[in-house]
GROMACS .gro file of N, CA and C in nm:
model
  435
    1UNK      N    1   0.084  -0.118   0.000
    1UNK     CA    2   0.000   0.000   0.000
    1UNK      C    3   0.089   0.125   0.000
    2UNK      N    4   0.068   0.211  -0.092
    2UNK     CA    5   0.141   0.337  -0.101
    2UNK      C    6   0.055   0.447  -0.041
    3UNK      N    7   0.118   0.536   0.033
    3UNK     CA    8   0.046   0.651   0.089
    3UNK      C    9   0.137   0.772   0.086
    4UNK      N   10   0.080   0.888   0.107
    4UNK     CA   11   0.160   1.011   0.109
    4UNK      C   12   0.106   1.106   0.213
    5UNK      N   13   0.191   1.196   0.257
    5UNK     CA   14   0.155   1.303   0.350
    5UNK      C   15   0.220   1.430   0.297
    6UNK      N   16   0.164   1.545   0.331
    6UNK     CA   17   0.222   1.669   0.282
    6UNK      C   18   0.219   1.776   0.389
    7UNK      N   19   0.300   1.876   0.367
    7UNK     CA   20   0.300   1.996   0.449
    7UNK      C   21   0.331   2.113   0.356
    8UNK      N   22   0.279   2.229   0.389
    8UNK     CA   23   0.301   2.348   0.308
    8UNK      C   24   0.359   2.458   0.396
    9UNK      N   25   0.459   2.529   0.345
    9UNK     CA   26   0.514   2.644   0.415
    9UNK      C   27   0.491   2.768   0.329
   10UNK      N   28   0.417   2.863   0.383
   10UNK     CA   29   0.398   2.993   0.319
   10UNK      C   30   0.494   3.090   0.388
   11UNK      N   31   0.587   3.149   0.313
   11UNK     CA   32   0.693   3.234   0.368
   11UNK      C   33   0.687   3.369   0.298
   12UNK      N   34   0.683   3.476   0.374
   12UNK     CA   35   0.682   3.610   0.316
   12UNK      C   36   0.805   3.688   0.362
   13UNK      N   37   0.853   3.773   0.275
   13UNK     CA   38   0.970   3.854   0.310
   13UNK      C   39   1.099   3.785   0.272
   14UNK      N   40   1.209   3.853   0.301
   14UNK     CA   41   1.341   3.799   0.270
   14UNK      C   42   1.376   3.690   0.370
   15UNK      N   43   1.480   3.617   0.340
   15UNK     CA   44   1.520   3.508   0.429
   15UNK      C   45   1.550   3.559   0.570
   16UNK      N   46   1.615   3.674   0.582
   16UNK     CA   47   1.655   3.723   0.714
   16UNK      C   48   1.545   3.801   0.786
   17UNK      N   49   1.460   3.870   0.714
   17UNK     CA   50   1.356   3.950   0.779
   17UNK      C   51   1.218   3.886   0.771
   18UNK      N   52   1.204   3.787   0.685
   18UNK     CA   53   1.074   3.726   0.664
   18UNK      C   54   1.039   3.622   0.769
   19UNK      N   55   0.920   3.569   0.752
   19UNK     CA   56   0.876   3.459   0.838
   19UNK      C   57   0.766   3.385   0.765
   20UNK      N   58   0.733   3.270   0.819
   20UNK     CA   59   0.633   3.188   0.752
   20UNK      C   60   0.556   3.102   0.849
   21UNK      N   61   0.468   3.024   0.790
   21UNK     CA   62   0.387   2.929   0.865
   21UNK      C   63   0.389   2.798   0.788
   22UNK      N   64   0.420   2.691   0.859
   22UNK     CA   65   0.418   2.558   0.800
   22UNK      C   66   0.295   2.486   0.853
   23UNK      N   67   0.218   2.427   0.760
   23UNK     CA   68   0.093   2.359   0.796
   23UNK      C   69   0.096   2.217   0.746
   24UNK      N   70   0.052   2.125   0.832
   24UNK     CA   71   0.037   1.986   0.791
   24UNK      C   72  -0.082   1.975   0.697
   25UNK      N   73  -0.069   1.895   0.595
   25UNK     CA   74  -0.179   1.873   0.503
   25UNK      C   75  -0.301   1.814   0.571
   26UNK      N   76  -0.280   1.741   0.680
   26UNK     CA   77  -0.391   1.680   0.753
   26UNK      C   78  -0.459   1.778   0.847
   27UNK      N   79  -0.397   1.894   0.869
   27UNK     CA   80  -0.449   1.990   0.965
   27UNK      C   81  -0.402   1.961   1.107
   28UNK      N   82  -0.313   1.863   1.124
   28UNK     CA   83  -0.266   1.823   1.257
   28UNK      C   84  -0.184   1.930   1.327
   29UNK      N   85  -0.115   2.015   1.250
   29UNK     CA   86  -0.036   2.120   1.313
   29UNK      C   87  -0.019   2.239   1.220
   30UNK      N   88   0.002   2.354   1.280
   30UNK     CA   89   0.040   2.478   1.212
   30UNK      C   90   0.147   2.541   1.301
   31UNK      N   91   0.265   2.563   1.245
   31UNK     CA   92   0.376   2.616   1.324
   31UNK      C   93   0.445   2.731   1.252
   32UNK      N   94   0.486   2.834   1.328
   32UNK     CA   95   0.557   2.946   1.267
   32UNK      C   96   0.705   2.912   1.244
   33UNK      N   97   0.761   2.963   1.134
   33UNK     CA   98   0.902   2.944   1.102
   33UNK      C   99   0.965   3.078   1.063
   34UNK      N  100   1.093   3.093   1.093
   34UNK     CA  101   1.167   3.213   1.053
   34UNK      C  102   1.315   3.178   1.055
   35UNK      N  103   1.385   3.213   0.949
   35UNK     CA  104   1.526   3.178   0.939
   35UNK      C  105   1.610   3.231   1.055
   36UNK      N  106   1.597   3.357   1.096
   36UNK     CA  107   1.681   3.404   1.206
   36UNK      C  108   1.660   3.323   1.335
   37UNK      N  109   1.542   3.266   1.353
   37UNK     CA  110   1.514   3.184   1.471
   37UNK      C  111   1.566   3.042   1.455
   38UNK      N  112   1.606   3.009   1.334
   38UNK     CA  113   1.651   2.873   1.304
   38UNK      C  114   1.776   2.837   1.382
   39UNK      N  115   1.872   2.928   1.387
   39UNK     CA  116   1.998   2.898   1.455
   39UNK      C  117   2.016   2.981   1.581
   40UNK      N  118   1.931   3.080   1.601
   40UNK     CA  119   1.939   3.163   1.721
   40UNK      C  120   1.836   3.118   1.823
   41UNK      N  121   1.792   3.210   1.904
   41UNK     CA  122   1.687   3.179   2.003
   41UNK      C  123   1.556   3.155   1.929
   42UNK      N  124   1.492   3.045   1.958
   42UNK     CA  125   1.372   3.003   1.884
   42UNK      C  126   1.254   3.098   1.905
   43UNK      N  127   1.235   3.144   2.027
   43UNK     CA  128   1.129   3.240   2.060
   43UNK      C  129   0.994   3.205   1.998
   44UNK      N  130   0.955   3.077   2.011
   44UNK     CA  131   0.824   3.035   1.963
   44UNK      C  132   0.817   2.995   1.818
   45UNK      N  133   0.929   3.001   1.746
   45UNK     CA  134   0.933   2.959   1.606
   45UNK      C  135   1.000   2.822   1.598
   46UNK      N  136   0.962   2.743   1.501
   46UNK     CA  137   1.028   2.614   1.481
   46UNK      C  138   1.123   2.623   1.363
   47UNK      N  139   1.189   2.512   1.333
   47UNK     CA  140   1.286   2.508   1.224
   47UNK      C  141   1.273   2.373   1.153
   48UNK      N  142   1.327   2.364   1.033
   48UNK     CA  143   1.328   2.234   0.966
   48UNK      C  144   1.396   2.127   1.051
   49UNK      N  145   1.502   2.166   1.123
   49UNK     CA  146   1.574   2.069   1.206
   49UNK      C  147   1.485   2.017   1.319
   50UNK      N  148   1.406   2.106   1.379
   50UNK     CA  149   1.316   2.064   1.486
   50UNK      C  150   1.205   1.975   1.431
   51UNK      N  151   1.158   2.006   1.311
   51UNK     CA  152   1.056   1.922   1.249
   51UNK      C  153   1.111   1.784   1.213
   52UNK      N  154   1.236   1.777   1.170
   52UNK     CA  155   1.300   1.647   1.146
   52UNK      C  156   1.311   1.571   1.278
   53UNK      N  157   1.350   1.640   1.384
   53UNK     CA  158   1.359   1.575   1.516
   53UNK      C  159   1.222   1.522   1.559
   54UNK      N  160   1.118   1.599   1.536
   54UNK     CA  161   0.983   1.554   1.573
   54UNK      C  162   0.944   1.431   1.493
   55UNK      N  163   0.973   1.432   1.364
   55UNK     CA  164   0.941   1.316   1.280
   55UNK      C  165   1.018   1.193   1.325
   56UNK      N  166   1.146   1.210   1.355
   56UNK     CA  167   1.228   1.096   1.396
   56UNK      C  168   1.182   1.042   1.531
   57UNK      N  169   1.151   1.129   1.625
   57UNK     CA  170   1.104   1.085   1.757
   57UNK      C  171   0.972   1.009   1.745
   58UNK      N  172   0.878   1.062   1.669
   58UNK     CA  173   0.747   0.998   1.654
   58UNK      C  174   0.761   0.862   1.584
   59UNK      N  175   0.839   0.857   1.479
   59UNK     CA  176   0.859   0.733   1.406
   59UNK      C  177   0.923   0.627   1.495
   60UNK      N  178   1.030   0.664   1.564
   60UNK     CA  179   1.101   0.567   1.647
   60UNK      C  180   1.015   0.523   1.766
   61UNK      N  181   0.933   0.611   1.820
   61UNK     CA  182   0.843   0.572   1.930
   61UNK      C  183   0.749   0.461   1.883
   62UNK      N  184   0.699   0.473   1.761
   62UNK     CA  185   0.612   0.369   1.707
   62UNK      C  186   0.689   0.239   1.685
   63UNK      N  187   0.811   0.250   1.633
   63UNK     CA  188   0.894   0.132   1.607
   63UNK      C  189   0.931   0.061   1.737
   64UNK      N  190   0.972   0.136   1.838
   64UNK     CA  191   1.016   0.071   1.962
   64UNK      C  192   0.898   0.007   2.036
   65UNK      N  193   0.782   0.071   2.035
   65UNK     CA  194   0.668   0.008   2.102
   65UNK      C  195   0.623  -0.117   2.026
   66UNK      N  196   0.637  -0.116   1.894
   66UNK     CA  197   0.608  -0.237   1.817
   66UNK      C  198   0.704  -0.350   1.852
   67UNK      N  199   0.833  -0.316   1.865
   67UNK     CA  200   0.934  -0.416   1.900
   67UNK      C  201   0.910  -0.470   2.041
   68UNK      N  202   0.874  -0.383   2.134
   68UNK     CA  203   0.843  -0.428   2.271
   68UNK      C  204   0.724  -0.524   2.270
   69UNK      N  205   0.622  -0.492   2.193
   69UNK     CA  206   0.506  -0.579   2.184
   69UNK      C  207   0.540  -0.715   2.126
   70UNK      N  208   0.621  -0.716   2.019
   70UNK     CA  209   0.663  -0.844   1.959
   70UNK      C  210   0.749  -0.925   2.054
   71UNK      N  211   0.818  -0.859   2.148
   71UNK     CA  212   0.901  -0.928   2.248
   71UNK      C  213   0.817  -0.971   2.368
   72UNK      N  214   0.685  -0.952   2.361
   72UNK     CA  215   0.593  -0.985   2.471
   72UNK      C  216   0.628  -0.914   2.601
   73UNK      N  217   0.685  -0.794   2.590
   73UNK     CA  218   0.716  -0.713   2.707
   73UNK      C  219   0.592  -0.632   2.743
   74UNK      N  220   0.592  -0.580   2.864
   74UNK     CA  221   0.488  -0.489   2.908
   74UNK      C  222   0.556  -0.363   2.958
   75UNK      N  223   0.489  -0.250   2.942
   75UNK     CA  224   0.544  -0.121   2.986
   75UNK      C  225   0.427  -0.026   3.005
   76UNK      N  226   0.449   0.074   3.087
   76UNK     CA  227   0.343   0.172   3.110
   76UNK      C  228   0.359   0.296   3.022
   77UNK      N  229   0.483   0.328   2.985
   77UNK     CA  230   0.507   0.447   2.904
   77UNK      C  231   0.640   0.435   2.833
   78UNK      N  232   0.643   0.478   2.708
   78UNK     CA  233   0.768   0.490   2.633
   78UNK      C  234   0.781   0.636   2.590
   79UNK      N  235   0.897   0.693   2.611
   79UNK     CA  236   0.921   0.833   2.575
   79UNK      C  237   1.048   0.842   2.492
   80UNK      N  238   1.037   0.908   2.376
   80UNK     CA  239   1.153   0.924   2.287
   80UNK      C  240   1.178   1.072   2.265
   81UNK      N  241   1.301   1.115   2.291
   81UNK     CA  242   1.344   1.250   2.258
   81UNK      C  243   1.449   1.239   2.149
   82UNK      N  244   1.430   1.313   2.043
   82UNK     CA  245   1.528   1.316   1.934
   82UNK      C  246   1.593   1.453   1.932
   83UNK      N  247   1.724   1.453   1.927
   83UNK     CA  248   1.800   1.578   1.916
   83UNK      C  249   1.878   1.577   1.786
   84UNK      N  250   1.847   1.669   1.700
   84UNK     CA  251   1.920   1.685   1.574
   84UNK      C  252   2.029   1.788   1.598
   85UNK      N  253   2.151   1.755   1.559
   85UNK     CA  254   2.263   1.848   1.568
   85UNK      C  255   2.301   1.890   1.426
   86UNK      N  256   2.322   2.018   1.408
   86UNK     CA  257   2.358   2.072   1.277
   86UNK      C  258   2.473   2.169   1.292
   87UNK      N  259   2.547   2.187   1.185
   87UNK     CA  260   2.654   2.286   1.179
   87UNK      C  261   2.619   2.388   1.071
   88UNK      N  262   2.650   2.514   1.097
   88UNK     CA  263   2.636   2.617   0.995
   88UNK      C  264   2.776   2.664   0.959
   89UNK      N  265   2.810   2.645   0.833
   89UNK     CA  266   2.942   2.684   0.786
   89UNK      C  267   2.933   2.751   0.650
   90UNK      N  268   3.044   2.756   0.582
   90UNK     CA  269   3.050   2.821   0.451
   90UNK      C  270   2.957   2.756   0.349
   91UNK      N  271   2.932   2.627   0.364
   91UNK     CA  272   2.844   2.555   0.271
   91UNK      C  273   2.697   2.565   0.311
   92UNK      N  274   2.667   2.634   0.418
   92UNK     CA  275   2.531   2.644   0.467
   92UNK      C  276   2.509   2.555   0.588
   93UNK      N  277   2.385   2.522   0.615
   93UNK     CA  278   2.351   2.438   0.729
   93UNK      C  279   2.354   2.292   0.687
   94UNK      N  280   2.422   2.210   0.767
   94UNK     CA  281   2.432   2.066   0.740
   94UNK      C  282   2.394   1.990   0.866
   95UNK      N  283   2.299   1.898   0.853
   95UNK     CA  284   2.265   1.810   0.965
   95UNK      C  285   2.380   1.714   0.986
   96UNK      N  286   2.414   1.689   1.113
   96UNK     CA  287   2.528   1.603   1.145
   96UNK      C  288   2.486   1.475   1.216
   97UNK      N  289   2.402   1.489   1.319
   97UNK     CA  290   2.364   1.370   1.397
   97UNK      C  291   2.217   1.377   1.436
   98UNK      N  292   2.164   1.259   1.462
   98UNK     CA  293   2.030   1.246   1.520
   98UNK      C  294   2.045   1.151   1.638
   99UNK      N  295   2.019   1.202   1.757
   99UNK     CA  296   2.034   1.122   1.878
   99UNK      C  297   1.895   1.090   1.933
  100UNK      N  298   1.866   0.963   1.946
  100UNK     CA  299   1.739   0.917   2.001
  100UNK      C  300   1.761   0.871   2.144
  101UNK      N  301   1.696   0.937   2.238
  101UNK     CA  302   1.699   0.896   2.379
  101UNK      C  303   1.564   0.836   2.411
  102UNK      N  304   1.562   0.707   2.441
  102UNK     CA  305   1.436   0.638   2.468
  102UNK      C  306   1.434   0.588   2.613
  103UNK      N  307   1.324   0.618   2.680
  103UNK     CA  308   1.303   0.574   2.817
  103UNK      C  309   1.172   0.497   2.823
  104UNK      N  310   1.177   0.382   2.889
  104UNK     CA  311   1.052   0.310   2.915
  104UNK      C  312   1.031   0.303   3.064
  105UNK      N  313   0.906   0.317   3.102
  105UNK     CA  314   0.869   0.309   3.243
  105UNK      C  315   0.786   0.183   3.265
  106UNK      N  316   0.806   0.121   3.381
  106UNK     CA  317   0.728   0.004   3.418
  106UNK      C  318   0.754  -0.117   3.331
  107UNK      N  319   0.875  -0.132   3.282
  107UNK     CA  320   0.908  -0.241   3.190
  107UNK      C  321   0.907  -0.376   3.263
  108UNK      N  322   0.837  -0.471   3.204
  108UNK     CA  323   0.833  -0.609   3.254
  108UNK      C  324   0.856  -0.702   3.136
  109UNK      N  325   0.928  -0.810   3.161
  109UNK     CA  326   0.954  -0.908   3.057
  109UNK      C  327   1.088  -0.891   2.988
  110UNK      N  328   1.156  -0.780   3.012
  110UNK     CA  329   1.292  -0.756   2.961
  110UNK      C  330   1.371  -0.683   3.068
  111UNK      N  331   1.498  -0.719   3.083
  111UNK     CA  332   1.582  -0.639   3.173
  111UNK      C  333   1.641  -0.523   3.093
  112UNK      N  334   1.713  -0.435   3.161
  112UNK     CA  335   1.766  -0.314   3.097
  112UNK      C  336   1.861  -0.348   2.982
  113UNK      N  337   1.945  -0.450   2.998
  113UNK     CA  338   2.039  -0.486   2.892
  113UNK      C  339   1.966  -0.539   2.769
  114UNK      N  340   1.865  -0.621   2.791
  114UNK     CA  341   1.787  -0.675   2.678
  114UNK      C  342   1.709  -0.563   2.608
  115UNK      N  343   1.659  -0.468   2.687
  115UNK     CA  344   1.589  -0.353   2.627
  115UNK      C  345   1.685  -0.271   2.543
  116UNK      N  346   1.806  -0.247   2.593
  116UNK     CA  347   1.905  -0.171   2.519
  116UNK      C  348   1.933  -0.238   2.384
  117UNK      N  349   1.952  -0.368   2.385
  117UNK     CA  350   1.979  -0.443   2.262
  117UNK      C  351   1.860  -0.435   2.166
  118UNK      N  352   1.740  -0.454   2.219
  118UNK     CA  353   1.618  -0.446   2.138
  118UNK      C  354   1.602  -0.308   2.076
  119UNK      N  355   1.626  -0.203   2.155
  119UNK     CA  356   1.608  -0.066   2.108
  119UNK      C  357   1.705  -0.032   1.996
  120UNK      N  358   1.829  -0.074   2.010
  120UNK     CA  359   1.928  -0.044   1.907
  120UNK      C  360   1.901  -0.123   1.779
  121UNK      N  361   1.855  -0.246   1.792
  121UNK     CA  362   1.820  -0.325   1.674
  121UNK      C  363   1.696  -0.267   1.606
  122UNK      N  364   1.596  -0.227   1.684
  122UNK     CA  365   1.472  -0.173   1.630
  122UNK      C  366   1.495  -0.045   1.550
  123UNK      N  367   1.594   0.034   1.588
  123UNK     CA  368   1.623   0.159   1.517
  123UNK      C  369   1.648   0.133   1.369
  124UNK      N  370   1.705   0.019   1.336
  124UNK     CA  371   1.734  -0.015   1.197
  124UNK      C  372   1.609  -0.028   1.110
  125UNK      N  373   1.492  -0.047   1.172
  125UNK     CA  374   1.368  -0.058   1.099
  125UNK      C  375   1.285   0.068   1.095
  126UNK      N  376   1.334   0.174   1.155
  126UNK     CA  377   1.260   0.300   1.158
  126UNK      C  378   1.271   0.369   1.021
  127UNK      N  379   1.158   0.392   0.953
  127UNK     CA  380   1.164   0.454   0.820
  127UNK      C  381   1.235   0.589   0.817
  128UNK      N  382   1.220   0.670   0.922
  128UNK     CA  383   1.289   0.799   0.922
  128UNK      C  384   1.440   0.778   0.941
  129UNK      N  385   1.478   0.683   1.027
  129UNK     CA  386   1.620   0.649   1.041
  129UNK      C  387   1.678   0.605   0.907
  130UNK      N  388   1.604   0.521   0.837
  130UNK     CA  389   1.651   0.471   0.708
  130UNK      C  390   1.673   0.588   0.612
  131UNK      N  391   1.581   0.683   0.611
  131UNK     CA  392   1.593   0.799   0.522
  131UNK      C  393   1.712   0.887   0.559
  132UNK      N  394   1.739   0.900   0.688
  132UNK     CA  395   1.845   0.990   0.734
  132UNK      C  396   1.984   0.926   0.737
  133UNK      N  397   1.989   0.795   0.753
  133UNK     CA  398   2.115   0.726   0.780
  133UNK      C  399   2.225   0.755   0.678
  134UNK      N  400   2.193   0.775   0.553
  134UNK     CA  401   2.297   0.796   0.452
  134UNK      C  402   2.366   0.931   0.467
  135UNK      N  403   2.302   1.024   0.539
  135UNK     CA  404   2.362   1.158   0.547
  135UNK      C  405   2.403   1.201   0.687
  136UNK      N  406   2.365   1.125   0.790
  136UNK     CA  407   2.407   1.164   0.925
  136UNK      C  408   2.416   1.044   1.017
  137UNK      N  409   2.490   1.060   1.125
  137UNK     CA  410   2.506   0.954   1.224
  137UNK      C  411   2.384   0.948   1.315
  138UNK      N  412   2.339   0.827   1.346
  138UNK     CA  413   2.225   0.808   1.435
  138UNK      C  414   2.273   0.732   1.558
  139UNK      N  415   2.236   0.782   1.674
  139UNK     CA  416   2.275   0.722   1.802
  139UNK      C  417   2.150   0.693   1.883
  140UNK      N  418   2.148   0.579   1.952
  140UNK     CA  419   2.037   0.544   2.040
  140UNK      C  420   2.090   0.523   2.181
  141UNK      N  421   2.030   0.594   2.278
  141UNK     CA  422   2.060   0.569   2.418
  141UNK      C  423   1.930   0.530   2.486
  142UNK      N  424   1.941   0.443   2.586
  142UNK     CA  425   1.822   0.390   2.651
  142UNK      C  426   1.828   0.405   2.802
  143UNK      N  427   1.710   0.406   2.863
  143UNK     CA  428   1.701   0.399   3.009
  143UNK      C  429   1.568   0.334   3.045
  144UNK      N  430   1.570   0.266   3.156
  144UNK     CA  431   1.450   0.199   3.208
  144UNK      C  432   1.423   0.256   3.345
  145UNK      N  433   1.298   0.296   3.368
  145UNK     CA  434   1.259   0.350   3.499
  145UNK      C  435   1.155   0.261   3.561
   0.00000   0.00000   0.00000
């Protein structure tokens, strides 16, 4: 089954003085964007890097909970934070790393070491990881509470 999703960004003004709004095609979100806020203080604006982090965190959260279910584990909550690191240089902005920090609470059926192994293996099946892997390093850290 093939499917698609879209988002639109309407941007007015120059790159440095302008600003825009990015909207999900589904209506799920509308967020303000502005280039000066991209690398400086965000002040309520998002950036492409933050949107990539959101996509990676959401995708991996779905992948890890699927892997936990297939392992017959039980848990009360899974939380994934993704941090995208980028450099701005002469060539422009380049994404460098995507770090996934995953925490599960109330884990039963797996110890912390087995969860760590499962989480790192599961990352290989995350569609966003697969899309990003050729251009940046991906790291997974885990914790069990």
